[in-house]
Amino acid sequence: MTASAQFVQYVAELLEPLGPLRTGRFFGGVGISRDAVQFAMVMGNSLYFAVDDSTRRKYEQAGMQAFSYSTKNGRVQVRKYFELPPDLLDDPDQLRLWAQEALGVAGRRK
């Protein structure tokens, strides 16, 4: 599930108000970091944010799923990254709030 270069550029522009961000290849996708803290990733045309026990529930309530991938032994869920509700890409203020929350989550993990 390769990240779309156009979608990565679009997401980077939306998140630009958070300050200087870095993007880098990450397991077939693209990781998004600020100050060496990866808080998001793009896989295909989906944006995933870092979550923890205190934030995961709102993603689940929005009907979103954890990042997952297939292996020869079955499907693996990575519950520390959840897909962002797509309507947030049309709401820059809410997107920034969710992104700042994900930055906090990722920073606490470090």
N, CA, C and O atoms as a MOPAC input file, in Angstrom:
PM7 MOZYME 1SCF
protein

 N      0.85000 1    -1.16600 1     0.00000 1
 C      0.00000 1     0.00000 1     0.00000 1
 C      0.90400 1     1.23900 1     0.00000 1
 O      1.16600 1     1.82200 1     1.05200 1
 N      1.36400 1     1.62400 1    -1.15900 1
 C      2.28500 1     2.73700 1    -1.30500 1
 C      1.55500 1     4.06000 1    -1.13400 1
 O      0.42800 1     4.23100 1    -1.59800 1
 N      2.21700 1     4.98800 1    -0.46200 1
 C      1.62900 1     6.31000 1    -0.25500 1
 C      1.61800 1     7.08600 1    -1.55900 1
 O      2.60300 1     7.08900 1    -2.29800 1
 N      0.51700 1     7.73500 1    -1.83600 1
 C      0.39300 1     8.58500 1    -3.00600 1
 C      1.16000 1     9.88800 1    -2.77100 1
 O      0.91200 1    10.58500 1    -1.78700 1
 N      2.08100 1    10.21400 1    -3.66200 1
 C      2.88500 1    11.43900 1    -3.52300 1
 C      1.99900 1    12.67500 1    -3.47700 1
 O      2.27200 1    13.60700 1    -2.72000 1
 N      0.95100 1    12.68900 1    -4.27300 1
 C      0.04000 1    13.84600 1    -4.28000 1
 C     -0.68400 1    13.98100 1    -2.94700 1
 O     -0.84400 1    15.09000 1    -2.43800 1
 N     -1.12100 1    12.86200 1    -2.38000 1
 C     -1.81900 1    12.91700 1    -1.09900 1
 C     -0.86800 1    13.34800 1     0.00900 1
 O     -1.25200 1    14.12100 1     0.88700 1
 N      0.36500 1    12.85900 1    -0.01900 1
 C      1.35700 1    13.25400 1     0.99000 1
 C      1.58000 1    14.76600 1     0.92000 1
 O      1.62800 1    15.42700 1     1.95700 1
 N      1.71500 1    15.31000 1    -0.26300 1
 C      1.91600 1    16.75000 1    -0.42600 1
 C      0.70900 1    17.52700 1     0.10300 1
 O      0.86800 1    18.54400 1     0.77800 1
 N     -0.47900 1    17.05200 1    -0.20300 1
 C     -1.71100 1    17.67700 1     0.27200 1
 C     -1.76500 1    17.69300 1     1.80000 1
 O     -2.06000 1    18.72500 1     2.40300 1
 N     -1.48200 1    16.56200 1     2.41600 1
 C     -1.48900 1    16.46200 1     3.87500 1
 C     -0.42900 1    17.38000 1     4.48000 1
 O     -0.69100 1    18.06500 1     5.46900 1
 N      0.75900 1    17.39600 1     3.89300 1
 C      1.83700 1    18.25700 1     4.40300 1
 C      1.41100 1    19.72700 1     4.36600 1
 O      1.71200 1    20.48300 1     5.29000 1
 N      0.72600 1    20.12700 1     3.32100 1
 C      0.24300 1    21.50900 1     3.23600 1
 C     -0.80400 1    21.79100 1     4.30600 1
 O     -0.80000 1    22.86600 1     4.90600 1
 N     -1.69600 1    20.84200 1     4.55100 1
 C     -2.71200 1    21.01900 1     5.58700 1
 C     -2.09900 1    21.12700 1     6.97700 1
 O     -2.58900 1    21.87400 1     7.82300 1
 N     -1.01900 1    20.37200 1     7.20900 1
 C     -0.39000 1    20.34500 1     8.53700 1
 C      0.69900 1    21.40800 1     8.70500 1
 O      1.28900 1    21.52800 1     9.77900 1
 N      0.96000 1    22.16500 1     7.66300 1
 C      2.02000 1    23.17700 1     7.69100 1
 C      1.92700 1    24.13900 1     8.88200 1
 O      2.96800 1    24.52700 1     9.41100 1
 N      0.72300 1    24.54300 1     9.33100 1
 C      0.64800 1    25.45000 1    10.49200 1
 C      1.24300 1    24.87900 1    11.78700 1
 O      1.47500 1    25.62700 1    12.73700 1
 N      1.49100 1    23.56900 1    11.83500 1
 C      2.08100 1    22.96700 1    13.03500 1
 C      3.56400 1    23.28200 1    13.17000 1
 O      4.16500 1    23.01400 1    14.21100 1
 N      4.15000 1    23.84300 1    12.13700 1
 C      5.58300 1    24.12600 1    12.15900 1
 C      6.30500 1    23.24000 1    11.17200 1
 O      5.68200 1    22.50800 1    10.40400 1
 N      7.62600 1    23.31200 1    11.19900 1
 C      8.40900 1    22.52700 1    10.23600 1
 C      8.21200 1    21.02600 1    10.43100 1
 O      8.45600 1    20.48700 1    11.51100 1
 N      7.76900 1    20.36800 1     9.37400 1
 C      7.54700 1    18.92800 1     9.41300 1
 C      8.53200 1    18.23200 1     8.50000 1
 O      9.01900 1    18.80900 1     7.52800 1
 N      8.81300 1    17.00200 1     8.82300 1
 C      9.66200 1    16.15700 1     7.96900 1
 C      8.83100 1    14.97700 1     7.51900 1
 O      8.00800 1    14.45000 1     8.26800 1
 N      9.05400 1    14.58000 1     6.30500 1
 C      8.43200 1    13.36300 1     5.79900 1
 C      9.53600 1    12.41000 1     5.37700 1
 O     10.60000 1    12.83300 1     4.92700 1
 N      9.27500 1    11.14100 1     5.52300 1
 C     10.25300 1    10.14200 1     5.12500 1
 C      9.58900 1     8.80600 1     4.87300 1
 O      8.56800 1     8.47800 1     5.47700 1
 N     10.17600 1     8.04800 1     3.98100 1
 C      9.64600 1     6.72000 1     3.66100 1
 C      9.55100 1     5.89400 1     4.93800 1
 O     10.42900 1     5.95100 1     5.80000 1
 N      8.47700 1     5.13100 1     5.04200 1
 C      8.18800 1     4.39600 1     6.26500 1
 C      7.37500 1     3.16900 1     5.89400 1
 O      6.15900 1     3.27000 1     5.73000 1
 N      8.01400 1     2.00900 1     5.75600 1
 C      7.32300 1     0.74300 1     5.47300 1
 C      6.32800 1     0.84700 1     4.32000 1
 O      5.18000 1     0.42600 1     4.46200 1
 N      6.73800 1     1.39000 1     3.20100 1
 C      5.85600 1     1.49700 1     2.04100 1
 C      4.97600 1     2.71700 1     2.06100 1
 O      4.27500 1     2.99300 1     1.08700 1
 N      4.99900 1     3.44200 1     3.13400 1
 C      4.22400 1     4.67300 1     3.25100 1
 C      5.16700 1     5.81900 1     3.54200 1
 O      6.35000 1     5.77400 1     3.20600 1
 N      4.63000 1     6.83700 1     4.16700 1
 C      5.41800 1     8.01900 1     4.51700 1
 C      5.11300 1     8.39600 1     5.95900 1
 O      3.95200 1     8.56800 1     6.32900 1
 N      6.15800 1     8.52500 1     6.77200 1
 C      6.01400 1     8.99600 1     8.13700 1
 C      6.08200 1    10.51000 1     8.15800 1
 O      6.80700 1    11.11300 1     7.36700 1
 N      5.32800 1    11.13000 1     9.06200 1
 C      5.32700 1    12.58400 1     9.21900 1
 C      5.76800 1    12.88700 1    10.64400 1
 O      5.18900 1    12.38700 1    11.60800 1
 N      6.81600 1    13.72300 1    10.76200 1
 C      7.41400 1    14.02200 1    12.06400 1
 C      7.57300 1    15.51900 1    12.26800 1
 O      7.67800 1    16.29200 1    11.31500 1
 N      7.58700 1    15.90000 1    13.52400 1
 C      7.99700 1    17.24800 1    13.91900 1
 C      8.95600 1    17.08800 1    15.08100 1
 O      8.68400 1    16.35200 1    16.03000 1
 N     10.07100 1    17.77600 1    15.00100 1
 C     11.09800 1    17.69600 1    16.06300 1
 C     11.47600 1    16.24300 1    16.36200 1
 O     11.59600 1    15.85500 1    17.52400 1
 N     11.66000 1    15.45700 1    15.32400 1
 C     12.08000 1    14.05200 1    15.41900 1
 C     11.05900 1    13.15200 1    16.10100 1
 O     11.40600 1    12.05900 1    16.54800 1
 N      9.81100 1    13.59000 1    16.18800 1
 C      8.74100 1    12.78900 1    16.76400 1
 C      7.73800 1    12.45800 1    15.66200 1
 O      7.04300 1    13.34100 1    15.16100 1
 N      7.66900 1    11.18000 1    15.29000 1
 C      6.71000 1    10.77800 1    14.27200 1
 C      5.32900 1    10.65900 1    14.90700 1
 O      5.11700 1     9.86600 1    15.82500 1
 N      4.39900 1    11.45800 1    14.40400 1
 C      3.04600 1    11.48200 1    14.95800 1
 C      1.98600 1    11.04600 1    13.94600 1
 O      0.82200 1    10.86100 1    14.30200 1
 N      2.39100 1    10.88400 1    12.68600 1
 C      1.42500 1    10.53100 1    11.64800 1
 C      2.11000 1     9.71000 1    10.57200 1
 O      3.33600 1     9.68000 1    10.46700 1
 N      1.28700 1     9.04600 1     9.78100 1
 C      1.80600 1     8.34300 1     8.61300 1
 C      0.72400 1     8.29900 1     7.54400 1
 O     -0.47300 1     8.33900 1     7.82900 1
 N      1.18700 1     8.21700 1     6.32200 1
 C      0.29100 1     8.09400 1     5.17600 1
 C      0.55600 1     6.74400 1     4.54000 1
 O      1.69400 1     6.40200 1     4.21900 1
 N     -0.50600 1     5.98800 1     4.36400 1
 C     -0.44700 1     4.71800 1     3.65200 1
 C     -1.52700 1     4.77700 1     2.59100 1
 O     -2.70200 1     4.97000 1     2.90400 1
 N     -1.13600 1     4.61200 1     1.33800 1
 C     -2.10500 1     4.77300 1     0.25700 1
 C     -2.60700 1     6.20400 1     0.26500 1
 O     -1.81800 1     7.14800 1     0.23400 1
 N     -3.91400 1     6.36100 1     0.30500 1
 C     -4.51500 1     7.68800 1     0.41400 1
 C     -5.21200 1     7.84300 1     1.75800 1
 O     -6.27400 1     8.45800 1     1.85200 1
 N     -4.60800 1     7.28200 1     2.79100 1
 C     -5.16200 1     7.37300 1     4.14300 1
 C     -4.13600 1     7.98400 1     5.07500 1
 O     -2.94500 1     7.68200 1     5.00100 1
 N     -4.62400 1     8.85600 1     5.96000 1
 C     -3.79000 1     9.49600 1     6.96900 1
 C     -4.08600 1     8.84800 1     8.31400 1
 O     -5.24400 1     8.71200 1     8.70900 1
 N     -3.03500 1     8.45400 1     9.00700 1
 C     -3.13700 1     7.83500 1    10.32200 1
 C     -2.42500 1     8.70500 1    11.34000 1
 O     -1.33900 1     9.22000 1    11.07200 1
 N     -3.03200 1     8.87200 1    12.51100 1
 C     -2.41300 1     9.62200 1    13.60400 1
 C     -2.08100 1     8.67000 1    14.75200 1
 O     -2.72700 1     7.63800 1    14.93000 1
 N     -1.06600 1     9.03800 1    15.52100 1
 C     -0.69100 1     8.29200 1    16.72100 1
 C     -1.79900 1     8.42800 1    17.76500 1
 O     -2.34200 1     9.51300 1    17.97400 1
 N     -2.11800 1     7.32700 1    18.40400 1
 C     -3.13600 1     7.31900 1    19.45600 1
 C     -2.60000 1     6.57200 1    20.67000 1
 O     -1.60800 1     5.84800 1    20.58600 1
 N     -3.26900 1     6.76100 1    21.78700 1
 C     -2.98500 1     5.98000 1    22.98600 1
 C     -4.32200 1     5.64900 1    23.64200 1
 O     -5.38100 1     5.90000 1    23.06700 1
 N     -4.27000 1     5.09300 1    24.83000 1
 C     -5.50900 1     4.68300 1    25.49400 1
 C     -6.45400 1     5.85700 1    25.74900 1
 O     -7.66800 1     5.66600 1    25.81800 1
 N     -5.91100 1     7.06900 1    25.89000 1
 C     -6.77000 1     8.21600 1    26.17500 1
 C     -7.40200 1     8.82300 1    24.92700 1
 O     -8.37800 1     9.56400 1    25.04000 1
 N     -6.87400 1     8.52900 1    23.74100 1
 C     -7.40400 1     9.14600 1    22.51600 1
 C     -8.02600 1     8.14300 1    21.53800 1
 O     -8.79600 1     8.54000 1    20.66300 1
 N     -7.71300 1     6.88400 1    21.67000 1
 C     -8.16900 1     5.86300 1    20.72000 1
 C     -9.69500 1     5.80700 1    20.60000 1
 O    -10.23200 1     5.58000 1    19.51600 1
 N    -10.37600 1     6.01300 1    21.71000 1
 C    -11.82700 1     5.86200 1    21.73800 1
 C    -12.53900 1     6.80200 1    20.75600 1
 O    -13.51700 1     6.40400 1    20.12300 1
 N    -12.05600 1     8.04300 1    20.62500 1
 C    -12.76200 1     8.95700 1    19.72000 1
 C    -12.60900 1     8.52700 1    18.25900 1
 O    -13.49700 1     8.77800 1    17.44500 1
 N    -11.50500 1     7.89100 1    17.92700 1
 C    -11.33600 1     7.34900 1    16.57600 1
 C    -12.30600 1     6.18600 1    16.36300 1
 O    -12.95400 1     6.08000 1    15.32200 1
 N    -12.38800 1     5.32100 1    17.36900 1
 C    -13.30400 1     4.18100 1    17.27400 1
 C    -14.75100 1     4.65400 1    17.19000 1
 O    -15.54000 1     4.10100 1    16.42400 1
 N    -15.10500 1     5.67500 1    17.97300 1
 C    -16.46700 1     6.20600 1    17.93000 1
 C    -16.78500 1     6.82600 1    16.57600 1
 O    -17.94300 1     6.85900 1    16.16100 1
 N    -15.76200 1     7.31500 1    15.89000 1
 C    -15.95300 1     7.88000 1    14.54600 1
 C    -15.96800 1     6.77600 1    13.48300 1
 O    -16.08700 1     7.06400 1    12.29200 1
 N    -15.84900 1     5.51100 1    13.91100 1
 C    -15.89600 1     4.38800 1    12.98400 1
 C    -14.57300 1     4.09700 1    12.29300 1
 O    -14.54000 1     3.37500 1    11.29600 1
 N    -13.48900 1     4.64800 1    12.80800 1
 C    -12.18700 1     4.47900 1    12.17100 1
 C    -11.49800 1     3.22600 1    12.70000 1
 O    -11.81100 1     2.73000 1    13.78200 1
 N    -10.55700 1     2.73300 1    11.91200 1
 C     -9.86000 1     1.48300 1    12.21800 1
 C     -8.37700 1     1.74000 1    12.48100 1
 O     -7.80500 1     2.73100 1    12.02600 1
 N     -7.78500 1     0.82800 1    13.21900 1
 C     -6.33000 1     0.85100 1    13.41700 1
 C     -5.64600 1     0.50300 1    12.10100 1
 O     -6.20800 1    -0.20800 1    11.26700 1
 N     -4.43700 1     1.00700 1    11.92600 1
 C     -3.65400 1     0.61100 1    10.76400 1
 C     -3.44400 1    -0.89500 1    10.84800 1
 O     -3.19000 1    -1.43300 1    11.92600 1
 N     -3.55200 1    -1.56800 1     9.71500 1
 C     -3.31100 1    -3.00600 1     9.69400 1
 C     -2.65700 1    -3.39300 1     8.37500 1
 O     -2.72900 1    -2.67000 1     7.38200 1
 N     -2.02600 1    -4.54000 1     8.40000 1
 C     -1.39400 1    -5.06400 1     7.19500 1
 C     -1.43900 1    -6.58200 1     7.24700 1
 O     -1.59600 1    -7.18700 1     8.30700 1
 N     -1.29700 1    -7.17500 1     6.07800 1
 C     -1.36700 1    -8.63300 1     5.97400 1
 C      0.02500 1    -9.24600 1     5.99200 1
 O      0.97700 1    -8.69600 1     5.44000 1
 N      0.11600 1   -10.39200 1     6.63700 1
 C      1.33200 1   -11.19900 1     6.61600 1
 C      0.92200 1   -12.60600 1     6.19200 1
 O     -0.26500 1   -12.89200 1     6.03400 1
 N      1.88900 1   -13.46600 1     6.01300 1
 C      1.55200 1   -14.84600 1     5.64500 1
 C      0.80800 1   -15.55100 1     6.77200 1
 O      0.14600 1   -16.56200 1     6.54000 1
 N      0.91200 1   -15.02400 1     7.99600 1
 C      0.22500 1   -15.62100 1     9.14100 1
 C     -1.09600 1   -14.94100 1     9.47400 1
 O     -1.73600 1   -15.28600 1    10.46800 1
 N     -1.51100 1   -13.98000 1     8.65500 1
 C     -2.77800 1   -13.29500 1     8.90700 1
 C     -2.62200 1   -11.78800 1     8.97300 1
 O     -1.58300 1   -11.24000 1     8.60500 1
 N     -3.64800 1   -11.13800 1     9.43900 1
 C     -3.70300 1    -9.67900 1     9.50900 1
 C     -3.14200 1    -9.20400 1    10.84900 1
 O     -3.44900 1    -9.77600 1    11.89600 1
 N     -2.31700 1    -8.15200 1    10.80800 1
 C     -1.72100 1    -7.55300 1    12.00800 1
 C     -2.27800 1    -6.14700 1    12.17200 1
 O     -2.23800 1    -5.34300 1    11.24000 1
 N     -2.79700 1    -5.85400 1    13.35700 1
 C     -3.27200 1    -4.50300 1    13.65700 1
 C     -2.21000 1    -3.75800 1    14.45000 1
 O     -1.62600 1    -4.29300 1    15.39200 1
 N     -1.97100 1    -2.51600 1    14.05300 1
 C     -1.04200 1    -1.64100 1    14.75900 1
 C     -1.90200 1    -0.60300 1    15.47200 1
 O     -2.21700 1     0.44500 1    14.90800 1
 N     -2.27300 1    -0.89400 1    16.69600 1
 C     -3.26000 1    -0.07600 1    17.41400 1
 C     -2.71700 1     1.24600 1    17.92600 1
 O     -3.43800 1     1.99700 1    18.58300 1
 N     -1.46200 1     1.54200 1    17.63800 1
 C     -0.95400 1     2.85600 1    18.03800 1
 C     -1.13200 1     3.89700 1    16.93200 1
 O     -0.80700 1     5.06800 1    17.12700 1
 N     -1.64700 1     3.47600 1    15.77100 1
 C     -1.99200 1     4.39600 1    14.68100 1
 C     -3.40600 1     4.09300 1    14.20800 1
 O     -3.72800 1     2.95400 1    13.87000 1
 N     -4.24400 1     5.12300 1    14.18800 1
 C     -5.61300 1     4.98200 1    13.69600 1
 C     -5.83800 1     5.93000 1    12.53200 1
 O     -5.29400 1     7.03300 1    12.48500 1
 N     -6.65600 1     5.46900 1    11.59400 1
 C     -6.98600 1     6.30300 1    10.44300 1
 C     -7.78400 1     7.51700 1    10.90200 1
 O     -8.64900 1     7.42200 1    11.77300 1
 N     -7.47900 1     8.63500 1    10.30900 1
 C     -8.16400 1     9.87800 1    10.62700 1
 C     -9.50000 1     9.92300 1     9.89600 1
 O     -9.56500 1     9.54800 1     8.72500 1
 N    -10.57300 1    10.37300 1    10.55900 1
 C    -11.83800 1    10.52800 1     9.83200 1
 C    -11.63800 1    11.46500 1     8.63900 1
 O    -11.13600 1    12.57600 1     8.81400 1
 N    -12.01900 1    11.04200 1     7.43100 1
 C    -11.73800 1    11.81900 1     6.22600 1
 C    -12.32200 1    13.22500 1     6.21700 1
 O    -11.75300 1    14.12100 1     5.59300 1
 N    -13.46300 1    13.44000 1     6.90600 1
 C    -14.05500 1    14.78000 1     6.90300 1
 C    -13.17200 1    15.81000 1     7.59800 1
 O    -13.34100 1    17.01000 1     7.37800 1
 N    -12.23800 1    15.36700 1     8.43000 1
 C    -11.33200 1    16.31700 1     9.08600 1
 C    -10.37300 1    16.97100 1     8.09600 1
 O     -9.82900 1    18.04100 1     8.37000 1
 N    -10.16700 1    16.33500 1     6.95300 1
 C     -9.30500 1    16.94500 1     5.93400 1
 C     -9.96100 1    18.17800 1     5.32800 1
 O     -9.29300 1    18.97700 1     4.67100 1
 N    -11.25000 1    18.33800 1     5.54200 1
 C    -11.97500 1    19.51700 1     5.06400 1
 C    -12.19400 1    20.54300 1     6.16200 1
 O    -12.85100 1    21.55900 1     5.93400 1
 N    -11.65500 1    20.29600 1     7.34400 1
 C    -11.82800 1    21.20100 1     8.48700 1
 C    -10.46200 1    21.48100 1     9.10800 1
 O    -10.05300 1    20.80200 1    10.05000 1
 N     -9.75600 1    22.48800 1     8.57500 1
 C     -8.37500 1    22.74400 1     9.02300 1
 C     -8.22000 1    22.95700 1    10.52600 1
 O     -7.22700 1    22.52200 1    11.11000 1
 N     -9.18700 1    23.61800 1    11.15900 1
 C     -9.07400 1    23.86000 1    12.60400 1
 C     -9.13600 1    22.55600 1    13.38800 1
 O     -8.31400 1    22.31800 1    14.27400 1
 N    -10.10800 1    21.71300 1    13.06300 1
 C    -10.22400 1    20.42600 1    13.74000 1
 C     -9.02900 1    19.52300 1    13.42600 1
 O     -8.52900 1    18.81500 1    14.30000 1
 N     -8.58300 1    19.55600 1    12.18700 1
 C     -7.41700 1    18.75200 1    11.79400 1
 C     -6.21100 1    19.12000 1    12.64600 1
 O     -5.49700 1    18.24100 1    13.12900 1
 N     -5.98300 1    20.40400 1    12.83000 1
 C     -4.84400 1    20.84500 1    13.65500 1
 C     -4.99700 1    20.38400 1    15.10100 1
 O     -4.01600 1    19.98700 1    15.73000 1
 N     -6.21500 1    20.43200 1    15.63200 1
 C     -6.43200 1    19.96900 1    17.01200 1
 C     -6.10100 1    18.48600 1    17.15300 1
 O     -5.42300 1    18.08100 1    18.09700 1
 N     -6.58200 1    17.68400 1    16.21400 1
 C     -6.31000 1    16.24600 1    16.26100 1
 C     -4.82200 1    15.98500 1    16.05800 1
 O     -4.25700 1    15.08900 1    16.68600 1
 N     -4.18700 1    16.75800 1    15.18600 1
 C     -2.74800 1    16.58700 1    14.91900 1
 C     -1.93500 1    16.95700 1    16.15600 1
 O     -0.97800 1    16.26200 1    16.49800 1
 N     -2.30500 1    18.04300 1    16.82500 1
 C     -1.58200 1    18.43900 1    18.04100 1
 C     -1.73700 1    17.38200 1    19.12500 1
 O     -0.79600 1    17.10300 1    19.86800 1
 N     -2.91400 1    16.80100 1    19.21200 1
 C     -3.13800 1    15.71700 1    20.16400 1
 C     -2.25000 1    14.51900 1    19.82700 1
 O     -1.65400 1    13.91400 1    20.71900 1
 N     -2.16200 1    14.17800 1    18.54100 1
 C     -1.31000 1    13.06400 1    18.11200 1
 C      0.15700 1    13.36000 1    18.38600 1
 O      0.91400 1    12.46000 1    18.75100 1
 N      0.56500 1    14.60800 1    18.21600 1
 C      1.94700 1    15.00000 1    18.55000 1
 C      2.21200 1    14.75800 1    20.03900 1
 O      3.26600 1    14.24400 1    20.41300 1
 N      1.25900 1    15.12700 1    20.87200 1
 C      1.40700 1    14.90200 1    22.31000 1
 C      1.52700 1    13.42100 1    22.63500 1
 O      2.38100 1    13.01800 1    23.42500 1
 N      0.67800 1    12.62100 1    22.03200 1
 C      0.71600 1    11.15400 1    22.23700 1
 C      2.06900 1    10.60900 1    21.83900 1
 O      2.69700 1     9.88200 1    22.60800 1
 N      2.53100 1    10.95500 1    20.63200 1
 C      3.80600 1    10.44500 1    20.12100 1
 C      4.96500 1    10.93600 1    20.97800 1
 O      5.91700 1    10.19300 1    21.21700 1
 N      4.89400 1    12.17000 1    21.43600 1
 C      5.94900 1    12.71500 1    22.28400 1
 C      6.05100 1    12.00400 1    23.62500 1
 O      7.14900 1    11.80200 1    24.14200 1
 N      4.92100 1    11.62800 1    24.18300 1
 C      4.93000 1    10.89900 1    25.47300 1
 C      5.51000 1     9.50400 1    25.31200 1
 O      6.07500 1     8.95800 1    26.26000 1
 N      5.37800 1     8.91800 1    24.12600 1
 C      5.92800 1     7.57400 1    23.88600 1
 C      7.43000 1     7.59800 1    23.82300 1
 O      8.08800 1     6.62000 1    24.17700 1
 N      7.97000 1     8.68400 1    23.38500 1
 C      9.39900 1     8.76900 1    23.12500 1
 C     10.23000 1     8.69000 1    24.37100 1
 O     11.45700 1     8.74900 1    24.29900 1

